[in-house]
């Protein structure tokens, strides 16, 4: 409960800092991802999320307090600190209300059950390692997918990197999604934490139906026949440092608001 309280306080300050600059630019309301790193301490943890918490997140989606919630397990990657992740997608105006009143939501969704026992069961099943706030920069929204390749990047010139992703790689991802090779794609900017100690400030997500390699040179030639794939690769490497990529499995997620 204390973790959620401090997360709300931090998000309140981020909204104060971020929203005025966005509003002054007269941009559309931005969308954020609140990503929680979870370390399981019980074999029952996945059941706790899907049986207890998912219905509560669904209620908050239905109330318009968040866009969606999803639950992932790390299939390939370092699981020492985080073996599961939860991802809440919210608009800027939903950041302060996305958790609602946890007790009220619990009592509505799990009528007749003991709230304190639920919190004890949750605390016994996992430890929350960290929370990150990401801004969605561009996305090809997936409908159905099973896996997501999560990539971390460091870019000194964020605008140049975003331009590269949008102008060169978004059309390639659009073609792959249309062909059924992949399910979706997104580019995200890390809002908090930030600074040189963090090591990364951008991320991409490749949403997949199945696991397997992609012939990038073939797709680049198909979508950009007038460009040299090697030159594209060199330009991409100049625009950012690729730090690591993990593969997550989607375990569960909320449905669209009723």
PDB file of C-alpha atoms in Angstrom:
ATOM      1  CA  UNK A   1       0.000   0.000   0.000  1.00  0.00           C
ATOM      2  CA  UNK A   2       2.866   2.344   0.862  1.00  0.00           C
ATOM      3  CA  UNK A   3       4.453   1.661  -2.548  1.00  0.00           C
ATOM      4  CA  UNK A   4       1.255   2.791  -4.255  1.00  0.00           C
ATOM      5  CA  UNK A   5       1.034   5.940  -2.091  1.00  0.00           C
ATOM      6  CA  UNK A   6       4.576   7.027  -2.934  1.00  0.00           C
ATOM      7  CA  UNK A   7       3.979   6.222  -6.606  1.00  0.00           C
ATOM      8  CA  UNK A   8       0.955   8.550  -6.608  1.00  0.00           C
ATOM      9  CA  UNK A   9       2.980  11.346  -4.975  1.00  0.00           C
ATOM     10  CA  UNK A  10       5.756  10.960  -7.563  1.00  0.00           C
ATOM     11  CA  UNK A  11       3.281  10.912 -10.435  1.00  0.00           C
ATOM     12  CA  UNK A  12       1.572  14.049  -9.117  1.00  0.00           C
ATOM     13  CA  UNK A  13       4.865  15.942  -9.307  1.00  0.00           C
ATOM     14  CA  UNK A  14       5.596  14.563 -12.775  1.00  0.00           C
ATOM     15  CA  UNK A  15       2.217  15.766 -13.999  1.00  0.00           C
ATOM     16  CA  UNK A  16       2.942  19.253 -12.630  1.00  0.00           C
ATOM     17  CA  UNK A  17       6.289  19.307 -14.440  1.00  0.00           C
ATOM     18  CA  UNK A  18       5.334  17.663 -17.731  1.00  0.00           C
ATOM     19  CA  UNK A  19       1.774  18.707 -18.553  1.00  0.00           C
ATOM     20  CA  UNK A  20       2.213  22.521 -18.842  1.00  0.00           C
ATOM     21  CA  UNK A  21       4.933  22.200 -21.502  1.00  0.00           C
ATOM     22  CA  UNK A  22       2.828  19.758 -23.461  1.00  0.00           C
ATOM     23  CA  UNK A  23      -0.259  21.911 -23.231  1.00  0.00           C
ATOM     24  CA  UNK A  24       1.624  24.978 -24.405  1.00  0.00           C
ATOM     25  CA  UNK A  25       2.641  23.099 -27.532  1.00  0.00           C
ATOM     26  CA  UNK A  26      -1.057  22.406 -28.170  1.00  0.00           C
ATOM     27  CA  UNK A  27      -0.357  18.734 -28.739  1.00  0.00           C
ATOM     28  CA  UNK A  28      -2.839  15.919 -28.301  1.00  0.00           C
ATOM     29  CA  UNK A  29      -3.034  14.526 -24.788  1.00  0.00           C
ATOM     30  CA  UNK A  30       0.007  12.277 -24.342  1.00  0.00           C
ATOM     31  CA  UNK A  31      -0.188   8.626 -23.365  1.00  0.00           C
ATOM     32  CA  UNK A  32       2.034   7.054 -20.723  1.00  0.00           C
ATOM     33  CA  UNK A  33       3.088   3.589 -19.623  1.00  0.00           C
ATOM     34  CA  UNK A  34       3.562   2.918 -15.911  1.00  0.00           C
ATOM     35  CA  UNK A  35       5.839  -0.129 -15.820  1.00  0.00           C
ATOM     36  CA  UNK A  36       6.253  -2.004 -12.541  1.00  0.00           C
ATOM     37  CA  UNK A  37       9.130  -4.459 -12.067  1.00  0.00           C
ATOM     38  CA  UNK A  38       7.992  -7.393  -9.931  1.00  0.00           C
ATOM     39  CA  UNK A  39      10.097 -10.111  -8.319  1.00  0.00           C
ATOM     40  CA  UNK A  40       8.023 -13.139  -7.419  1.00  0.00           C
ATOM     41  CA  UNK A  41       8.555 -14.710  -3.998  1.00  0.00           C
ATOM     42  CA  UNK A  42       5.869 -17.377  -4.351  1.00  0.00           C
ATOM     43  CA  UNK A  43       4.750 -19.810  -7.034  1.00  0.00           C
ATOM     44  CA  UNK A  44       1.253 -18.365  -6.502  1.00  0.00           C
ATOM     45  CA  UNK A  45       2.178 -14.868  -7.672  1.00  0.00           C
ATOM     46  CA  UNK A  46       0.790 -15.165 -11.210  1.00  0.00           C
ATOM     47  CA  UNK A  47      -2.534 -16.361  -9.783  1.00  0.00           C
ATOM     48  CA  UNK A  48      -2.611 -13.378  -7.410  1.00  0.00           C
ATOM     49  CA  UNK A  49      -2.305 -10.977 -10.340  1.00  0.00           C
ATOM     50  CA  UNK A  50      -4.780 -12.710 -12.649  1.00  0.00           C
ATOM     51  CA  UNK A  51      -7.381 -13.763 -10.072  1.00  0.00           C
ATOM     52  CA  UNK A  52      -7.314 -10.816  -7.648  1.00  0.00           C
ATOM     53  CA  UNK A  53      -5.818  -7.805  -9.404  1.00  0.00           C
ATOM     54  CA  UNK A  54      -6.867  -8.220 -13.028  1.00  0.00           C
ATOM     55  CA  UNK A  55     -10.622  -7.881 -12.235  1.00  0.00           C
ATOM     56  CA  UNK A  56      -9.815  -4.716 -10.270  1.00  0.00           C
ATOM     57  CA  UNK A  57      -7.825  -3.253 -13.159  1.00  0.00           C
ATOM     58  CA  UNK A  58     -10.697  -4.142 -15.485  1.00  0.00           C
ATOM     59  CA  UNK A  59     -13.074  -2.209 -13.248  1.00  0.00           C
ATOM     60  CA  UNK A  60     -10.769   0.824 -13.399  1.00  0.00           C
ATOM     61  CA  UNK A  61     -10.613   0.522 -17.194  1.00  0.00           C
ATOM     62  CA  UNK A  62     -14.416   0.424 -17.285  1.00  0.00           C
ATOM     63  CA  UNK A  63     -14.536   3.514 -15.050  1.00  0.00           C
ATOM     64  CA  UNK A  64     -12.264   5.387 -17.474  1.00  0.00           C
ATOM     65  CA  UNK A  65      -9.411   5.681 -14.976  1.00  0.00           C
ATOM     66  CA  UNK A  66      -6.886   3.857 -17.160  1.00  0.00           C
ATOM     67  CA  UNK A  67      -6.654   2.656 -20.749  1.00  0.00           C
ATOM     68  CA  UNK A  68      -5.399  -0.859 -20.083  1.00  0.00           C
ATOM     69  CA  UNK A  69      -3.357  -3.174 -17.884  1.00  0.00           C
ATOM     70  CA  UNK A  70      -1.165  -6.104 -18.933  1.00  0.00           C
ATOM     71  CA  UNK A  71       0.857  -8.757 -17.117  1.00  0.00           C
ATOM     72  CA  UNK A  72       4.090 -10.227 -18.515  1.00  0.00           C
ATOM     73  CA  UNK A  73       6.670 -12.865 -17.623  1.00  0.00           C
ATOM     74  CA  UNK A  74      10.307 -12.509 -18.698  1.00  0.00           C
ATOM     75  CA  UNK A  75      10.963 -15.405 -21.078  1.00  0.00           C
ATOM     76  CA  UNK A  76      14.457 -14.384 -22.186  1.00  0.00           C
ATOM     77  CA  UNK A  77      16.395 -11.866 -20.117  1.00  0.00           C
ATOM     78  CA  UNK A  78      17.761 -11.218 -16.644  1.00  0.00           C
ATOM     79  CA  UNK A  79      15.176 -12.369 -14.094  1.00  0.00           C
ATOM     80  CA  UNK A  80      17.306 -11.716 -11.011  1.00  0.00           C
ATOM     81  CA  UNK A  81      15.597  -8.406 -10.172  1.00  0.00           C
ATOM     82  CA  UNK A  82      12.370  -8.621 -12.202  1.00  0.00           C
ATOM     83  CA  UNK A  83      10.833 -11.847 -13.459  1.00  0.00           C
ATOM     84  CA  UNK A  84       7.404 -10.298 -14.058  1.00  0.00           C
ATOM     85  CA  UNK A  85       6.205  -6.886 -15.225  1.00  0.00           C
ATOM     86  CA  UNK A  86       2.875  -5.124 -15.085  1.00  0.00           C
ATOM     87  CA  UNK A  87       2.169  -2.332 -17.561  1.00  0.00           C
ATOM     88  CA  UNK A  88      -0.581   0.240 -17.059  1.00  0.00           C
ATOM     89  CA  UNK A  89      -1.361   2.465 -20.048  1.00  0.00           C
ATOM     90  CA  UNK A  90      -2.889   5.813 -19.121  1.00  0.00           C
ATOM     91  CA  UNK A  91      -3.506   9.233 -20.616  1.00  0.00           C
ATOM     92  CA  UNK A  92      -2.033  12.309 -18.931  1.00  0.00           C
ATOM     93  CA  UNK A  93      -5.357  13.129 -17.254  1.00  0.00           C
ATOM     94  CA  UNK A  94      -5.594   9.569 -15.850  1.00  0.00           C
ATOM     95  CA  UNK A  95      -2.169   9.506 -14.187  1.00  0.00           C
ATOM     96  CA  UNK A  96      -3.413  10.624 -10.768  1.00  0.00           C
ATOM     97  CA  UNK A  97      -6.506   8.410 -10.690  1.00  0.00           C
ATOM     98  CA  UNK A  98      -5.380   5.190 -12.341  1.00  0.00           C
ATOM     99  CA  UNK A  99      -5.336   3.160  -9.094  1.00  0.00           C
ATOM    100  CA  UNK A 100      -8.610   4.614  -7.801  1.00  0.00           C
ATOM    101  CA  UNK A 101      -9.428   3.834  -4.169  1.00  0.00           C
ATOM    102  CA  UNK A 102      -7.999   0.326  -3.934  1.00  0.00           C
ATOM    103  CA  UNK A 103     -10.269  -0.781  -1.086  1.00  0.00           C
ATOM    104  CA  UNK A 104     -13.412   0.534  -2.788  1.00  0.00           C
ATOM    105  CA  UNK A 105     -12.513  -1.177  -6.058  1.00  0.00           C
ATOM    106  CA  UNK A 106     -11.733  -4.436  -4.245  1.00  0.00           C
ATOM    107  CA  UNK A 107     -15.026  -4.404  -2.360  1.00  0.00           C
ATOM    108  CA  UNK A 108     -16.955  -3.776  -5.567  1.00  0.00           C
ATOM    109  CA  UNK A 109     -15.210  -6.486  -7.568  1.00  0.00           C
ATOM    110  CA  UNK A 110     -14.641  -9.047  -4.793  1.00  0.00           C
ATOM    111  CA  UNK A 111     -17.751  -8.496  -2.682  1.00  0.00           C
ATOM    112  CA  UNK A 112     -17.703 -10.342   0.628  1.00  0.00           C
ATOM    113  CA  UNK A 113     -13.973 -11.064   0.557  1.00  0.00           C
ATOM    114  CA  UNK A 114     -11.377  -9.782   3.025  1.00  0.00           C
ATOM    115  CA  UNK A 115      -9.367  -6.812   1.729  1.00  0.00           C
ATOM    116  CA  UNK A 116      -6.605  -7.059   4.340  1.00  0.00           C
ATOM    117  CA  UNK A 117      -6.051 -10.753   3.613  1.00  0.00           C
ATOM    118  CA  UNK A 118      -5.816  -9.930  -0.083  1.00  0.00           C
ATOM    119  CA  UNK A 119      -3.120  -7.333   0.598  1.00  0.00           C
ATOM    120  CA  UNK A 120      -1.231  -9.786   2.819  1.00  0.00           C
ATOM    121  CA  UNK A 121      -1.423 -12.462   0.115  1.00  0.00           C
ATOM    122  CA  UNK A 122      -0.125  -9.999  -2.465  1.00  0.00           C
ATOM    123  CA  UNK A 123       2.759  -8.858  -0.254  1.00  0.00           C
ATOM    124  CA  UNK A 124       3.729 -12.483   0.400  1.00  0.00           C
ATOM    125  CA  UNK A 125       3.763 -13.335  -3.301  1.00  0.00           C
ATOM    126  CA  UNK A 126       6.004 -10.614  -4.748  1.00  0.00           C
ATOM    127  CA  UNK A 127       8.257  -7.641  -4.158  1.00  0.00           C
ATOM    128  CA  UNK A 128       7.903  -4.476  -6.246  1.00  0.00           C
ATOM    129  CA  UNK A 129      11.406  -3.649  -7.425  1.00  0.00           C
ATOM    130  CA  UNK A 130      10.920  -0.349  -9.233  1.00  0.00           C
ATOM    131  CA  UNK A 131       8.442   1.718 -11.230  1.00  0.00           C
ATOM    132  CA  UNK A 132       9.223   3.531 -14.478  1.00  0.00           C
ATOM    133  CA  UNK A 133       7.153   6.134 -16.306  1.00  0.00           C
ATOM    134  CA  UNK A 134       7.390   6.109 -20.108  1.00  0.00           C
ATOM    135  CA  UNK A 135       5.768   8.399 -22.660  1.00  0.00           C
ATOM    136  CA  UNK A 136       4.412   6.780 -25.801  1.00  0.00           C
ATOM    137  CA  UNK A 137       6.000   8.555 -28.790  1.00  0.00           C
ATOM    138  CA  UNK A 138       4.660   6.483 -31.689  1.00  0.00           C
ATOM    139  CA  UNK A 139       2.846   3.176 -31.919  1.00  0.00           C
ATOM    140  CA  UNK A 140       1.238   0.678 -34.257  1.00  0.00           C
ATOM    141  CA  UNK A 141      -1.243  -0.701 -31.769  1.00  0.00           C
ATOM    142  CA  UNK A 142      -1.345  -4.508 -31.650  1.00  0.00           C
ATOM    143  CA  UNK A 143      -4.644  -6.341 -31.465  1.00  0.00           C
ATOM    144  CA  UNK A 144      -3.585  -9.886 -30.615  1.00  0.00           C
ATOM    145  CA  UNK A 145      -0.035 -10.865 -29.698  1.00  0.00           C
ATOM    146  CA  UNK A 146       1.802 -13.383 -27.535  1.00  0.00           C
ATOM    147  CA  UNK A 147       5.295 -11.970 -27.133  1.00  0.00           C
ATOM    148  CA  UNK A 148       6.927  -8.556 -26.963  1.00  0.00           C
ATOM    149  CA  UNK A 149      10.568  -7.805 -27.643  1.00  0.00           C
ATOM    150  CA  UNK A 150      11.480  -4.961 -25.272  1.00  0.00           C
ATOM    151  CA  UNK A 151      14.556  -2.978 -26.306  1.00  0.00           C
ATOM    152  CA  UNK A 152      16.439  -0.326 -24.337  1.00  0.00           C
ATOM    153  CA  UNK A 153      18.267   2.513 -26.112  1.00  0.00           C
ATOM    154  CA  UNK A 154      20.418   5.490 -25.211  1.00  0.00           C
ATOM    155  CA  UNK A 155      20.169   8.485 -27.558  1.00  0.00           C
ATOM    156  CA  UNK A 156      21.994  11.786 -27.065  1.00  0.00           C
ATOM    157  CA  UNK A 157      19.870  13.552 -29.694  1.00  0.00           C
ATOM    158  CA  UNK A 158      16.382  12.322 -28.913  1.00  0.00           C
ATOM    159  CA  UNK A 159      14.679  14.220 -31.727  1.00  0.00           C
ATOM    160  CA  UNK A 160      17.062  12.817 -34.361  1.00  0.00           C
ATOM    161  CA  UNK A 161      16.505   9.295 -33.051  1.00  0.00           C
ATOM    162  CA  UNK A 162      12.707   9.678 -33.059  1.00  0.00           C
ATOM    163  CA  UNK A 163      12.823  11.071 -36.599  1.00  0.00           C
ATOM    164  CA  UNK A 164      14.832   8.024 -37.702  1.00  0.00           C
ATOM    165  CA  UNK A 165      12.327   5.627 -36.140  1.00  0.00           C
ATOM    166  CA  UNK A 166       9.310   7.418 -37.609  1.00  0.00           C
ATOM    167  CA  UNK A 167      10.592   8.096 -41.118  1.00  0.00           C
ATOM    168  CA  UNK A 168      12.570   4.916 -41.766  1.00  0.00           C
ATOM    169  CA  UNK A 169      11.388   2.162 -39.466  1.00  0.00           C
ATOM    170  CA  UNK A 170       7.702   2.868 -38.905  1.00  0.00           C
ATOM    171  CA  UNK A 171       6.904   2.169 -42.610  1.00  0.00           C
ATOM    172  CA  UNK A 172       8.830  -1.116 -42.324  1.00  0.00           C
ATOM    173  CA  UNK A 173       6.886  -2.125 -39.218  1.00  0.00           C
ATOM    174  CA  UNK A 174       3.614  -1.157 -40.912  1.00  0.00           C
ATOM    175  CA  UNK A 175       4.456  -3.471 -43.812  1.00  0.00           C
ATOM    176  CA  UNK A 176       5.387  -6.331 -41.475  1.00  0.00           C
ATOM    177  CA  UNK A 177       2.175  -5.938 -39.478  1.00  0.00           C
ATOM    178  CA  UNK A 178       0.099  -5.854 -42.665  1.00  0.00           C
ATOM    179  CA  UNK A 179       1.810  -9.054 -43.837  1.00  0.00           C
ATOM    180  CA  UNK A 180       1.192 -10.749 -40.475  1.00  0.00           C
ATOM    181  CA  UNK A 181       4.918 -11.090 -39.778  1.00  0.00           C
ATOM    182  CA  UNK A 182       4.609  -9.054 -36.581  1.00  0.00           C
ATOM    183  CA  UNK A 183       1.671  -7.746 -34.539  1.00  0.00           C
ATOM    184  CA  UNK A 184       2.663  -4.186 -33.624  1.00  0.00           C
ATOM    185  CA  UNK A 185       5.424  -1.780 -32.696  1.00  0.00           C
ATOM    186  CA  UNK A 186       6.070   1.211 -30.449  1.00  0.00           C
ATOM    187  CA  UNK A 187       8.668   3.844 -29.528  1.00  0.00           C
ATOM    188  CA  UNK A 188       8.770   5.230 -25.982  1.00  0.00           C
ATOM    189  CA  UNK A 189      10.685   7.920 -24.071  1.00  0.00           C
ATOM    190  CA  UNK A 190      11.676   7.377 -20.442  1.00  0.00           C
ATOM    191  CA  UNK A 191      10.274  10.178 -18.274  1.00  0.00           C
ATOM    192  CA  UNK A 192      11.328   8.925 -14.841  1.00  0.00           C
ATOM    193  CA  UNK A 193      13.756   7.900 -13.509  1.00  0.00           C
ATOM    194  CA  UNK A 194      16.218   9.838 -15.648  1.00  0.00           C
ATOM    195  CA  UNK A 195      19.855  10.864 -15.664  1.00  0.00           C
ATOM    196  CA  UNK A 196      23.209   9.365 -16.581  1.00  0.00           C
ATOM    197  CA  UNK A 197      23.001   6.763 -13.814  1.00  0.00           C
ATOM    198  CA  UNK A 198      19.949   5.181 -15.458  1.00  0.00           C
ATOM    199  CA  UNK A 199      21.820   4.402 -18.675  1.00  0.00           C
ATOM    200  CA  UNK A 200      18.888   4.446 -21.120  1.00  0.00           C
ATOM    201  CA  UNK A 201      16.291   7.009 -22.157  1.00  0.00           C
ATOM    202  CA  UNK A 202      14.353   5.409 -25.024  1.00  0.00           C
ATOM    203  CA  UNK A 203      12.780   2.057 -25.699  1.00  0.00           C
ATOM    204  CA  UNK A 204      11.056   0.176 -28.472  1.00  0.00           C
ATOM    205  CA  UNK A 205       8.627  -2.722 -28.370  1.00  0.00           C
ATOM    206  CA  UNK A 206       8.089  -5.279 -31.123  1.00  0.00           C
ATOM    207  CA  UNK A 207       4.821  -7.154 -30.573  1.00  0.00           C
ATOM    208  CA  UNK A 208       4.943 -10.685 -31.979  1.00  0.00           C
ATOM    209  CA  UNK A 209       2.628 -13.610 -32.706  1.00  0.00           C
ATOM    210  CA  UNK A 210       5.485 -16.139 -32.687  1.00  0.00           C
ATOM    211  CA  UNK A 211       9.200 -16.118 -31.966  1.00  0.00           C
ATOM    212  CA  UNK A 212      11.654 -16.150 -34.846  1.00  0.00           C
ATOM    213  CA  UNK A 213      14.182 -14.063 -36.703  1.00  0.00           C
ATOM    214  CA  UNK A 214      13.212 -11.250 -39.077  1.00  0.00           C
ATOM    215  CA  UNK A 215      15.146 -10.650 -42.303  1.00  0.00           C
ATOM    216  CA  UNK A 216      15.556  -6.919 -41.788  1.00  0.00           C
ATOM    217  CA  UNK A 217      17.585  -6.325 -44.939  1.00  0.00           C
ATOM    218  CA  UNK A 218      14.854  -7.919 -47.045  1.00  0.00           C
ATOM    219  CA  UNK A 219      12.154  -5.747 -45.473  1.00  0.00           C
ATOM    220  CA  UNK A 220      14.273  -2.600 -45.757  1.00  0.00           C
ATOM    221  CA  UNK A 221      14.832  -3.238 -49.473  1.00  0.00           C
ATOM    222  CA  UNK A 222      11.131  -3.896 -49.987  1.00  0.00           C
ATOM    223  CA  UNK A 223       9.911  -0.763 -48.189  1.00  0.00           C
ATOM    224  CA  UNK A 224      12.820   1.537 -49.090  1.00  0.00           C
ATOM    225  CA  UNK A 225      14.051   0.294 -52.496  1.00  0.00           C
ATOM    226  CA  UNK A 226      16.020   3.506 -53.042  1.00  0.00           C
ATOM    227  CA  UNK A 227      18.027   3.150 -49.816  1.00  0.00           C
ATOM    228  CA  UNK A 228      21.028   0.988 -48.934  1.00  0.00           C
ATOM    229  CA  UNK A 229      20.273  -1.252 -45.889  1.00  0.00           C
ATOM    230  CA  UNK A 230      23.887  -0.954 -44.729  1.00  0.00           C
ATOM    231  CA  UNK A 231      23.680   2.838 -44.780  1.00  0.00           C
ATOM    232  CA  UNK A 232      20.382   2.710 -42.882  1.00  0.00           C
ATOM    233  CA  UNK A 233      21.998   0.482 -40.267  1.00  0.00           C
ATOM    234  CA  UNK A 234      24.965   2.819 -39.923  1.00  0.00           C
ATOM    235  CA  UNK A 235      22.672   5.841 -39.557  1.00  0.00           C
ATOM    236  CA  UNK A 236      20.619   4.008 -36.923  1.00  0.00           C
ATOM    237  CA  UNK A 237      23.735   3.089 -34.956  1.00  0.00           C
ATOM    238  CA  UNK A 238      24.840   6.727 -35.082  1.00  0.00           C
ATOM    239  CA  UNK A 239      21.475   7.896 -33.738  1.00  0.00           C
ATOM    240  CA  UNK A 240      21.417   5.677 -30.653  1.00  0.00           C
ATOM    241  CA  UNK A 241      23.214   2.982 -28.657  1.00  0.00           C
ATOM    242  CA  UNK A 242      21.351  -0.318 -28.436  1.00  0.00           C
ATOM    243  CA  UNK A 243      21.814  -1.529 -24.855  1.00  0.00           C
ATOM    244  CA  UNK A 244      19.785  -4.711 -24.515  1.00  0.00           C
ATOM    245  CA  UNK A 245      16.662  -6.537 -25.596  1.00  0.00           C
ATOM    246  CA  UNK A 246      14.480  -8.849 -23.494  1.00  0.00           C
ATOM    247  CA  UNK A 247      11.611 -11.069 -24.573  1.00  0.00           C
ATOM    248  CA  UNK A 248       8.419 -11.043 -22.509  1.00  0.00           C
ATOM    249  CA  UNK A 249       5.403 -13.343 -22.702  1.00  0.00           C
ATOM    250  CA  UNK A 250       1.939 -11.837 -22.323  1.00  0.00           C
ATOM    251  CA  UNK A 251       0.166 -13.709 -19.520  1.00  0.00           C
ATOM    252  CA  UNK A 252      -3.022 -11.661 -19.238  1.00  0.00           C
ATOM    253  CA  UNK A 253      -4.500  -8.246 -19.949  1.00  0.00           C
ATOM    254  CA  UNK A 254      -7.679  -6.251 -19.578  1.00  0.00           C
ATOM    255  CA  UNK A 255     -10.319  -5.962 -22.266  1.00  0.00           C
ATOM    256  CA  UNK A 256     -11.329  -2.597 -23.765  1.00  0.00           C
ATOM    257  CA  UNK A 257     -13.686  -0.527 -21.608  1.00  0.00           C
ATOM    258  CA  UNK A 258     -17.279  -1.711 -21.632  1.00  0.00           C
TER     259      UNK A 258
END
